[in-house]
Coordinates of C-alpha atoms and ligand atoms in Angstrom, one line a residue:
X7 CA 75.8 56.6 170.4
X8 CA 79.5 56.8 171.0
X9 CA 82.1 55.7 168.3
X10 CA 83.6 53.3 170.6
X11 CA 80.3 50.7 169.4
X12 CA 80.2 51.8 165.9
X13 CA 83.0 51.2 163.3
X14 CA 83.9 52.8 160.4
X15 CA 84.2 50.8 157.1
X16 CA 87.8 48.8 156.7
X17 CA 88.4 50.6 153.4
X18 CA 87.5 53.7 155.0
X19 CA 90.3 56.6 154.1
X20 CA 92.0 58.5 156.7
X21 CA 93.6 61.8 156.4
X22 CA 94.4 65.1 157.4
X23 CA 94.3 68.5 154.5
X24 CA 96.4 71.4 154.0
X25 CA 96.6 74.1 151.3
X26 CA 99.7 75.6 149.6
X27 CA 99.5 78.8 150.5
X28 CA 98.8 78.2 154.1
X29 CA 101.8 75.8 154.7
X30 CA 104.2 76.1 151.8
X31 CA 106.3 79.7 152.5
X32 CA 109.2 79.3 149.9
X33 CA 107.2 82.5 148.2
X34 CA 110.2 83.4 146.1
X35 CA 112.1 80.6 145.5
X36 CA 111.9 78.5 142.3
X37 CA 110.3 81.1 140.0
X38 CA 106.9 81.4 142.0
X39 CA 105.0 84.3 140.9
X40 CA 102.9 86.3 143.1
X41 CA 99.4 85.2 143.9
X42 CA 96.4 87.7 145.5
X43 CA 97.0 86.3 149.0
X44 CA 101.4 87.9 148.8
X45 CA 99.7 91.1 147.7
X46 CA 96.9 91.1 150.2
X47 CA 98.7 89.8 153.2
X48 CA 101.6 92.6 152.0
X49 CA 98.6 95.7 152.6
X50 CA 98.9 97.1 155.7
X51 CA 95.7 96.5 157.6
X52 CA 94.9 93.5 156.0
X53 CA 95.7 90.5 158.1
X54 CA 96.4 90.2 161.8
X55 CA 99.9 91.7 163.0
X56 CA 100.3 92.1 159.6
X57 CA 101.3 88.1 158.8
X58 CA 102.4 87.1 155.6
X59 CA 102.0 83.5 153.9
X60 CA 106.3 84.1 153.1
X61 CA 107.0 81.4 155.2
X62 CA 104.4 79.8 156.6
X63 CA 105.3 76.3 157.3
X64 CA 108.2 76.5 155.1
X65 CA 106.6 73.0 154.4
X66 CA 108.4 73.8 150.7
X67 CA 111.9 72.5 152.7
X68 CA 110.6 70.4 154.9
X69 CA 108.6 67.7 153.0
X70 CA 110.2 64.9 154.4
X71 CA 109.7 65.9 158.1
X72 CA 106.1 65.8 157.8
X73 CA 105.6 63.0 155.9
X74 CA 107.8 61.0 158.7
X75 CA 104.6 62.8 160.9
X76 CA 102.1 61.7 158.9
X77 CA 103.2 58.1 158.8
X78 CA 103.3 57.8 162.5
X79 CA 99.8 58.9 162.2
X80 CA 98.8 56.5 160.4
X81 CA 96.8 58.0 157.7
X82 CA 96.4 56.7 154.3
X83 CA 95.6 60.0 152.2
X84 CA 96.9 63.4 152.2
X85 CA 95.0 66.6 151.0
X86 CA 97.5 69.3 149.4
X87 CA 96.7 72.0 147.1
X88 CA 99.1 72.7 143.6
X89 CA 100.1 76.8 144.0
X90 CA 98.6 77.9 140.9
X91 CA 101.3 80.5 140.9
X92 CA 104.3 78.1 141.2
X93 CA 103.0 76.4 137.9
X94 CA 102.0 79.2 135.9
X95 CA 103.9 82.6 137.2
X96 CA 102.3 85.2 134.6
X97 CA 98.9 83.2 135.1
X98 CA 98.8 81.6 131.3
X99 CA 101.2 80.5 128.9
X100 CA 104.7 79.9 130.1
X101 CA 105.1 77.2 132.2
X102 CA 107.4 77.2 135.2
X103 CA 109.5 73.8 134.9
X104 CA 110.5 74.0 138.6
X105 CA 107.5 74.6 140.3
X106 CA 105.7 71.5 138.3
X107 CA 109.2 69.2 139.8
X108 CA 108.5 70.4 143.1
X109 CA 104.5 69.0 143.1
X110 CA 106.1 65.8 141.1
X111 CA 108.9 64.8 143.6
X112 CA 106.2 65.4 146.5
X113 CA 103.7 63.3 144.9
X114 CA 106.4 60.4 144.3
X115 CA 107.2 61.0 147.7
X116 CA 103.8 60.6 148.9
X117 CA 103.1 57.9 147.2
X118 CA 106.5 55.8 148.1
X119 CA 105.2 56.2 151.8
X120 CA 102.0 55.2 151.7
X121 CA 100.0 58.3 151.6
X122 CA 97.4 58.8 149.0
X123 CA 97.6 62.2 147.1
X124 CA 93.8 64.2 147.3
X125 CA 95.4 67.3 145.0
X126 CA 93.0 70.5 145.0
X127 CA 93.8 72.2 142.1
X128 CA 92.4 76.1 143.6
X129 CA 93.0 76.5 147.3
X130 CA 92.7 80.7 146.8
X131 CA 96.2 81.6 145.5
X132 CA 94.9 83.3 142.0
X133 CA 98.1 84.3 140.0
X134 CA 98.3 88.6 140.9
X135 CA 98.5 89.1 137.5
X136 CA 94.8 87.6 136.5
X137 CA 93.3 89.8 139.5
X138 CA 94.9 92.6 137.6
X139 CA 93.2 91.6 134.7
X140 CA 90.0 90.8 136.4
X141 CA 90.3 88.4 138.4
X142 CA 87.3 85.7 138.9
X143 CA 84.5 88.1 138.2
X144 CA 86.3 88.2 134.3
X145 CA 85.4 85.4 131.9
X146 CA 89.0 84.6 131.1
X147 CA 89.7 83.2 134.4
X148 CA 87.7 80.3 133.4
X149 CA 89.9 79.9 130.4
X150 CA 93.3 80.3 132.5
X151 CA 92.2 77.6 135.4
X152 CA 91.1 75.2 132.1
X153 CA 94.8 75.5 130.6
X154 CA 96.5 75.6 134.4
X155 CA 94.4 72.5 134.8
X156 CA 95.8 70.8 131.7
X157 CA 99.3 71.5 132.4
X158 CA 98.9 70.0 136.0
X159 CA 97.1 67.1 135.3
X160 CA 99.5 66.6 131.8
X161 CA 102.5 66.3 134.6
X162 CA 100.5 64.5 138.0
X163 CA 97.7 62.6 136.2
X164 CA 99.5 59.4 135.9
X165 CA 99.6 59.1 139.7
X166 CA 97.1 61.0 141.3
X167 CA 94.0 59.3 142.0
X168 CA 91.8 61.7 143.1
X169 CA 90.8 65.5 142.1
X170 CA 89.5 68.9 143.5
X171 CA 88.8 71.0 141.3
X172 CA 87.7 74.4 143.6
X173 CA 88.0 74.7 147.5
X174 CA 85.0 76.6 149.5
X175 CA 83.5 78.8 146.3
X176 CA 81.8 80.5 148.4
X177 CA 84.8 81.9 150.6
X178 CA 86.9 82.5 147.4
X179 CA 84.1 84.3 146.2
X180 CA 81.9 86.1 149.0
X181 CA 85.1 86.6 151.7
X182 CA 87.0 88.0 148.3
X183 CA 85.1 89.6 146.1
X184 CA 82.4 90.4 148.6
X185 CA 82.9 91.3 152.0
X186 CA 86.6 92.4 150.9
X187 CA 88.1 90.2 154.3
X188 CA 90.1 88.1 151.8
X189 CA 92.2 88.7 149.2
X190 CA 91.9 90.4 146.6
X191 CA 89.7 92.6 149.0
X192 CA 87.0 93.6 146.5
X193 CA 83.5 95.0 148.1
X194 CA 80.6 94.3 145.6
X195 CA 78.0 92.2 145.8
X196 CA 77.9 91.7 141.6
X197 CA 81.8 91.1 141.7
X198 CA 81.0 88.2 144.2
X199 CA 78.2 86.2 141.8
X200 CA 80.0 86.5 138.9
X201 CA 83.2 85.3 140.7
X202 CA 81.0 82.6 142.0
X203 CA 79.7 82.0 138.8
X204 CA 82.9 81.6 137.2
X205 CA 84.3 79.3 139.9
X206 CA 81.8 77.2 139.2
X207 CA 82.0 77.2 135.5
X208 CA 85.6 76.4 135.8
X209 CA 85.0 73.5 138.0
X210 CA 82.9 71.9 135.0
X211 CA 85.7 73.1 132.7
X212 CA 88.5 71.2 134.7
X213 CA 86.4 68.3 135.2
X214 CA 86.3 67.8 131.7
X215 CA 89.9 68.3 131.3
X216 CA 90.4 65.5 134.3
X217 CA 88.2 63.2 132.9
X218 CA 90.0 63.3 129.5
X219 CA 93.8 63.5 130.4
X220 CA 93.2 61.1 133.9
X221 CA 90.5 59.0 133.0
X222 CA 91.2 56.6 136.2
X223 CA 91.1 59.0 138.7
X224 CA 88.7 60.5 140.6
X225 CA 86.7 63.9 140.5
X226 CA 85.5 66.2 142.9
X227 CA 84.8 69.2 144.5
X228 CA 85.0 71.0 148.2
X229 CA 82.1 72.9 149.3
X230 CA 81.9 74.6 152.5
X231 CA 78.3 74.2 154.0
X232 CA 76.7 75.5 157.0
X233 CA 73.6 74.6 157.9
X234 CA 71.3 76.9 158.6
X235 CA 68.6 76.1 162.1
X236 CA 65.8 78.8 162.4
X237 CA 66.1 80.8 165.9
X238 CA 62.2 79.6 166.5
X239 CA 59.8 77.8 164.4
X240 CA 57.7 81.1 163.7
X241 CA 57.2 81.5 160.3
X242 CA 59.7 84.7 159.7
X243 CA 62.8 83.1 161.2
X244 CA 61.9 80.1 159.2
X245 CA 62.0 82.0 156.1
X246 CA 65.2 83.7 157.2
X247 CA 67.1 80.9 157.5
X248 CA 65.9 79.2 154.3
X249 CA 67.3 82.5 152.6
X250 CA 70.5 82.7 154.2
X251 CA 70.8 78.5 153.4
X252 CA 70.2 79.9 149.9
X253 CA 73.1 82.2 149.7
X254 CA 75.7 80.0 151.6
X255 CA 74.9 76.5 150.6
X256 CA 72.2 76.0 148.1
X257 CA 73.4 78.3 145.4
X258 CA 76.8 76.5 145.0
X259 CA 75.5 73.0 145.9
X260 CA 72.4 72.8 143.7
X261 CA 74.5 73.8 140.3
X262 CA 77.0 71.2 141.3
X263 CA 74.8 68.6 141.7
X264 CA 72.6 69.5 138.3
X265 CA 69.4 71.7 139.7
X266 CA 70.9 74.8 138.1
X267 CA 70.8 77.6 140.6
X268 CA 67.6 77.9 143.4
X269 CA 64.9 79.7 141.8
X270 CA 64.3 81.8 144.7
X271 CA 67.5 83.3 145.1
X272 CA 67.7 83.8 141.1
X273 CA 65.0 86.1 142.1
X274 CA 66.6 87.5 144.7
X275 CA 69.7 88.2 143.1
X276 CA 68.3 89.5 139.6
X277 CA 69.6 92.9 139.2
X278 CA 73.4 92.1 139.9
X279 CA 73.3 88.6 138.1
X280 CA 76.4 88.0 135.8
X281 CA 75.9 86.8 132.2
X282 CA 75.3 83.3 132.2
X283 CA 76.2 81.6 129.2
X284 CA 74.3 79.0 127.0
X285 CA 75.7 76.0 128.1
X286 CA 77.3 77.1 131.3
X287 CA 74.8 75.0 133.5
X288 CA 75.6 72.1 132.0
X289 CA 79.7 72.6 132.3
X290 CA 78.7 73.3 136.2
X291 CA 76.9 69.9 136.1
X292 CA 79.4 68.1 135.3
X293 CA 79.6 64.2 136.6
X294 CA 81.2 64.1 140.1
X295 CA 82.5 61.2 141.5
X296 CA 82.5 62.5 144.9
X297 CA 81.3 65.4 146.4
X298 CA 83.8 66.6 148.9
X299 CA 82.0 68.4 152.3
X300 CA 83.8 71.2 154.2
X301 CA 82.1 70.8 157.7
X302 CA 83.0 73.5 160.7
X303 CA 80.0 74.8 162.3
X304 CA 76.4 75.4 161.8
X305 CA 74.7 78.7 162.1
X306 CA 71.3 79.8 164.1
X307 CA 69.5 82.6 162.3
X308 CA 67.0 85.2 163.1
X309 CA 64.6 86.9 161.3
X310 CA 65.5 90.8 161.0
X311 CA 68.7 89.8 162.8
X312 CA 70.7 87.6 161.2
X313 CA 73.1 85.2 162.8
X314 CA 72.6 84.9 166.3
X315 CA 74.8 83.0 169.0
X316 CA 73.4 79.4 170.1
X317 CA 73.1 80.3 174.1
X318 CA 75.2 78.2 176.2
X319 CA 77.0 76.5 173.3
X320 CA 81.0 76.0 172.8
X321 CA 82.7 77.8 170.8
X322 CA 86.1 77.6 168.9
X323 CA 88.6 80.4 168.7
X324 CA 87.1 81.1 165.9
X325 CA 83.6 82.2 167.2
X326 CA 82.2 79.2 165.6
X327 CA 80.0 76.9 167.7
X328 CA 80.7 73.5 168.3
X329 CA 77.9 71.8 167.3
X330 CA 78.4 67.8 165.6
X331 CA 74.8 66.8 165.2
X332 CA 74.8 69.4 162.6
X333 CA 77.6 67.3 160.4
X334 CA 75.3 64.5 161.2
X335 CA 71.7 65.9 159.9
X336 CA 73.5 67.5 156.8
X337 CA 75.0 64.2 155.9
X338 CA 71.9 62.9 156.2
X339 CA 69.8 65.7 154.5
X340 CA 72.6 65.4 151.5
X341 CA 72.0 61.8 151.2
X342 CA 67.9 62.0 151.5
X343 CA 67.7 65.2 149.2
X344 CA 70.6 64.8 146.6
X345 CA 71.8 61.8 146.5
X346 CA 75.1 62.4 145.7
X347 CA 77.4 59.4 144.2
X348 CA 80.2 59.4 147.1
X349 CA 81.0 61.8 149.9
X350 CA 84.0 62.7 151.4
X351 CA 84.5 64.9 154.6
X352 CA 87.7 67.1 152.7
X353 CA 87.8 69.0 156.2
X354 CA 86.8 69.2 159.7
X355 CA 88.6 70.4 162.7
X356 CA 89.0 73.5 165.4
X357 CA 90.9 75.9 166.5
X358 CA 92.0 76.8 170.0
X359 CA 94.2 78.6 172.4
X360 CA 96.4 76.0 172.3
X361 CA 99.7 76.3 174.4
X362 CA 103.2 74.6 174.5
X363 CA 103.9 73.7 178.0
X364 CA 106.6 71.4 179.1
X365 CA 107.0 70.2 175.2
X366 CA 103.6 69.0 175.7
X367 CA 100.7 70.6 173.5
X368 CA 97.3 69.1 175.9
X369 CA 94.6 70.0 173.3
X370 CA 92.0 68.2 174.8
X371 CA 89.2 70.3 173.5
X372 CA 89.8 69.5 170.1
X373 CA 90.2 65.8 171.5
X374 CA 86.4 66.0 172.4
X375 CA 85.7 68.3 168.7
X376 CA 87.1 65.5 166.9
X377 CA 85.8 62.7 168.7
X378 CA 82.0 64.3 168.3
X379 CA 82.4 65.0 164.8
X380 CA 83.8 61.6 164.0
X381 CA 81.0 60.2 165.7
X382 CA 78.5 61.9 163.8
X383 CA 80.2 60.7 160.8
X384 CA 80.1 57.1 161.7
X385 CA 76.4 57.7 162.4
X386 CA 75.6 58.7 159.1
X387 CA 77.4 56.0 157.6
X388 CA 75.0 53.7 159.8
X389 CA 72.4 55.5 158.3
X390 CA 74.0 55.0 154.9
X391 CA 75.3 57.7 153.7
X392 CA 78.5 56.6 151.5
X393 CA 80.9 58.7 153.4
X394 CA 84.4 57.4 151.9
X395 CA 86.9 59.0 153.8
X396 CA 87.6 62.1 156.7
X397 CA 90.0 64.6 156.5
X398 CA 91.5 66.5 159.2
X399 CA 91.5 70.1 159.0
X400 CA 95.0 70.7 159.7
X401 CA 97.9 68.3 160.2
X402 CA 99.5 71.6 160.7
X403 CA 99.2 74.8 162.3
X404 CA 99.4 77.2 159.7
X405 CA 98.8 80.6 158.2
X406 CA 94.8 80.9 158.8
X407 CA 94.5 83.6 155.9
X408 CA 92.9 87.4 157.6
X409 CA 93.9 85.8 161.2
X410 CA 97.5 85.1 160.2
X411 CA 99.3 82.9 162.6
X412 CA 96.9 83.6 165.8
X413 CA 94.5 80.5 164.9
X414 CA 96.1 77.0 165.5
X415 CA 94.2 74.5 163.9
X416 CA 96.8 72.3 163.9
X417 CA 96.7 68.5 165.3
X418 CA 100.5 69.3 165.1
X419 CA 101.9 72.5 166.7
X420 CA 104.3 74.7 164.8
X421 CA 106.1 77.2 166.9
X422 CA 106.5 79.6 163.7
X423 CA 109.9 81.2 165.2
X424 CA 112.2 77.9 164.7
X425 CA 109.5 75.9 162.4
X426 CA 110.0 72.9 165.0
X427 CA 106.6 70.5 164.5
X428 CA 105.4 69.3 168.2
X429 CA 102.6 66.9 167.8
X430 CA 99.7 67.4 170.2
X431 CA 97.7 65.2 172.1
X432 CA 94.8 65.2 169.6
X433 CA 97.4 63.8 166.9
X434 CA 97.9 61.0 169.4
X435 CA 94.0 60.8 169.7
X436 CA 93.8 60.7 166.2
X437 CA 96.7 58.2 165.7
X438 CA 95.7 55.8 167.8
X439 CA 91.4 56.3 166.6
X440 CA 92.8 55.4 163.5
X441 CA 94.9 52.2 164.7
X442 CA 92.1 51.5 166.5
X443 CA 89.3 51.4 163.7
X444 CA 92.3 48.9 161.1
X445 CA 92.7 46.6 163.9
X446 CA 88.7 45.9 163.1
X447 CA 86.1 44.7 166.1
X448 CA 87.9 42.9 168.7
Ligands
IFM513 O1 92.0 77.3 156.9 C1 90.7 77.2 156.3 C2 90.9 76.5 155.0 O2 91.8 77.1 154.1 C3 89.6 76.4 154.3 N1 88.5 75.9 155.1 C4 88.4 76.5 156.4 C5 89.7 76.5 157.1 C6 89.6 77.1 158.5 O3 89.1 78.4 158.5

């Protein structure tokens, strides 16, 4: 059914994400110390044309200018993540005065123009000088995010209304520690549980913390799922994709949502488990007031073969397929199996080739990625799913971590030699969707 004869609730809340280190540049300035993305994005090799997060957006300077965007968009909420490295420089202990001002004047500024605040306190920029002690894999992280947490919250709780604790554990954790494609660039499968573990444990810890210093606001956290469709019913690609829906989604959803890790990947994972502590489970458990859904793509799996392409499918500049019925079903399969208490979308969106051409960015196939997506949203809210708000993965081209500058997910381009914002035609789309959906049925 198209979105044009469904509406979304009137309270629903609009808005597009970003993450510090994607958007912020300003790596120097204001005492900032380095996190693992500077040193990673600094090794040769590491990232395409050897980009760097230095700059970035420079949003750092140029608050204002994009807030001025994001009210002619017309949302109502604005994801950002708090640079843990801006806050704490040497990881623990002293606390950087300036950095803490700079997250306090944007969140008065956010707030004076009518955009909510959705802060993410861990959007992947570790302090350097925790990886060198360990990094995630290493109990003490835990500790450091809990205090890191406290000092944010101590400064921001009395206006922010709404929490993440962790973005996408399993990217901070597999891409990282894992398959070595993100920073810090570590290759071992034990390195990635235990820094998965961790994550996890740290998200309880925090939620705590919240819940204590902020009792009115909200907690959450972002997972990224993909779900996982068998390449045939036969009983081995069946099986395949259960496994692979086991390491990317169900062993960071289940914990989350209080079923301790799946069984069947306990078993799988036995000999390079990290030590899990009495009472760890329960920290992971912690009550969530929303559970925050990272939704891209889904993937097609065959036995013996892994991840294989969807024939005849679209696909982003990212190689991912464009495929909305999947946001749909998993909605759905969330609500049926889980039950969690609210949902939000925390990000959605797609990148392409996009082109300036006559000051005019005419990104019409995000247009249509948006529009499907949306759709399948609304669906599941007919279906009733309590999905309470969307956002927009990005208002802003940025820097899109091992691929540098050279994916645009943008609904605004950047050109990143002057920093001049154009918006494109999908932030028109997405303006006027939104205008749309306030004005209520006609
Ligand atoms: O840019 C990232 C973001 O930081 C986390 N989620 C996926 C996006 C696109 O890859």
């Amino acid at each position: 059914m198209s979105q044009t004869t469904r509406a979304f609730p009137s309270d629903f809340v609009w808005g597009a994400a970003t993450a510090a280190y994607q958007v912020e540049g300003a790596a120097a300035e204001d005492g900032r110390g380095e996190s693992i993305w500077d040193r990673f994005s600094a090794t040769p090799g590491k990232v395409v044309d050897g980009a760097t997060g230095a700059v970035a957006c420079d949003t750092y300077h140029r608050n204002a200018e994009d807030i001025g965007l994001m009210r002619s968009l017309g949302i109502g909420a604005f994801r950002l993540s708090v640079a843990w490295p801006r806050i704490l420089p040497e990881g623990r202990g002293r606390v950087n005065q300036a950095g803490l001002d700079f997250y306090d004047r944007l969140v008065d500024d956010l707030l004076a123009n009518g955009l909510d605040p959705y802060v993410t306190l861990y959007h992947w920029d570790l302090p350097q000088v925790l990886e060198d002690r360990g990094g995630w894999p290493a109990r003490e992280t835990v500790e450091a995010f809990t205090e890191y947490t406290e000092v944010v919250v101590s400064r921001l709780g009395d206006r922010v209304r709404h929490w993440i604790t962790q973005n996408e554990p399993w990217v901070a954790s597999w891409l990282g520690y894992g398959l070595g494609v993100h920073a810090p660039g570590r290759k071992s499968d034990s390195d990635a549980l235990a820094a998965g573990h961790h994550i996890l444990v740290a998200h309880g810890r925090a939620a705590e913390v919240l819940r204590r210093e902020a009792p009115a606001s909200e907690v959450g956290i972002a997972i990224d799922l993909v779900p996982m469709y068998p390449f045939s019913d036969n009983e081995a690609d069946v099986e395949a994709a259960h496994r692979e829906d086991g390491f990317r989604n169900r062993w960071f959803l289940e914990p989350v949502l209080g079923r301790g890790y799946p069984e069947d990947m306990l078993e799988r994972y036995d000999e390079i488990l990290p030590t899990i502590e009495d009472g760890d489970m329960d920290t992971i458990a912690a009550p969530l007031d929303f559970l925050g859904i990272n939704y891209y793509t889904r993937s097609v799996v065959r036995a013996s073969v892994g991840e294989v392409p969807a024939e005849g499918a679209e696909h982003t500049e990212m190689g991912w397929e464009v495929y909305p019925d999947g946001l749909y079903r998993l909605l759905v399969h969330l609500q049926t199996v889980y039950e969690p208490p609210e949902l939000y979308i925390t990000e959605n969106g797609a990148a392409f080739a996009d082109a300036r051409e006559n000051g005019r960015v005419a990104d019409s196939r995000r247009v249509s990625y948006l529009e499907g997506h949306l759709d399948a949203v609304v669906a599941a809210i007919a279906e009733g799913v309590p999905v309470r708000g969307y956002f927009l993965w990005s208002l802003l081209d940025n820097f899109e971590w091992a691929f540098g500058y050279s994916r645009r997910f943008g609904i605004v381009y950047v050109d990143f030699d002057t920093l001049e914002r154009v918006p494109k035609d999908s932030f028109t789309w997405y303006r006027d969707f939104i205008a749309t959906q306030r004005a209520g049925p006609t």
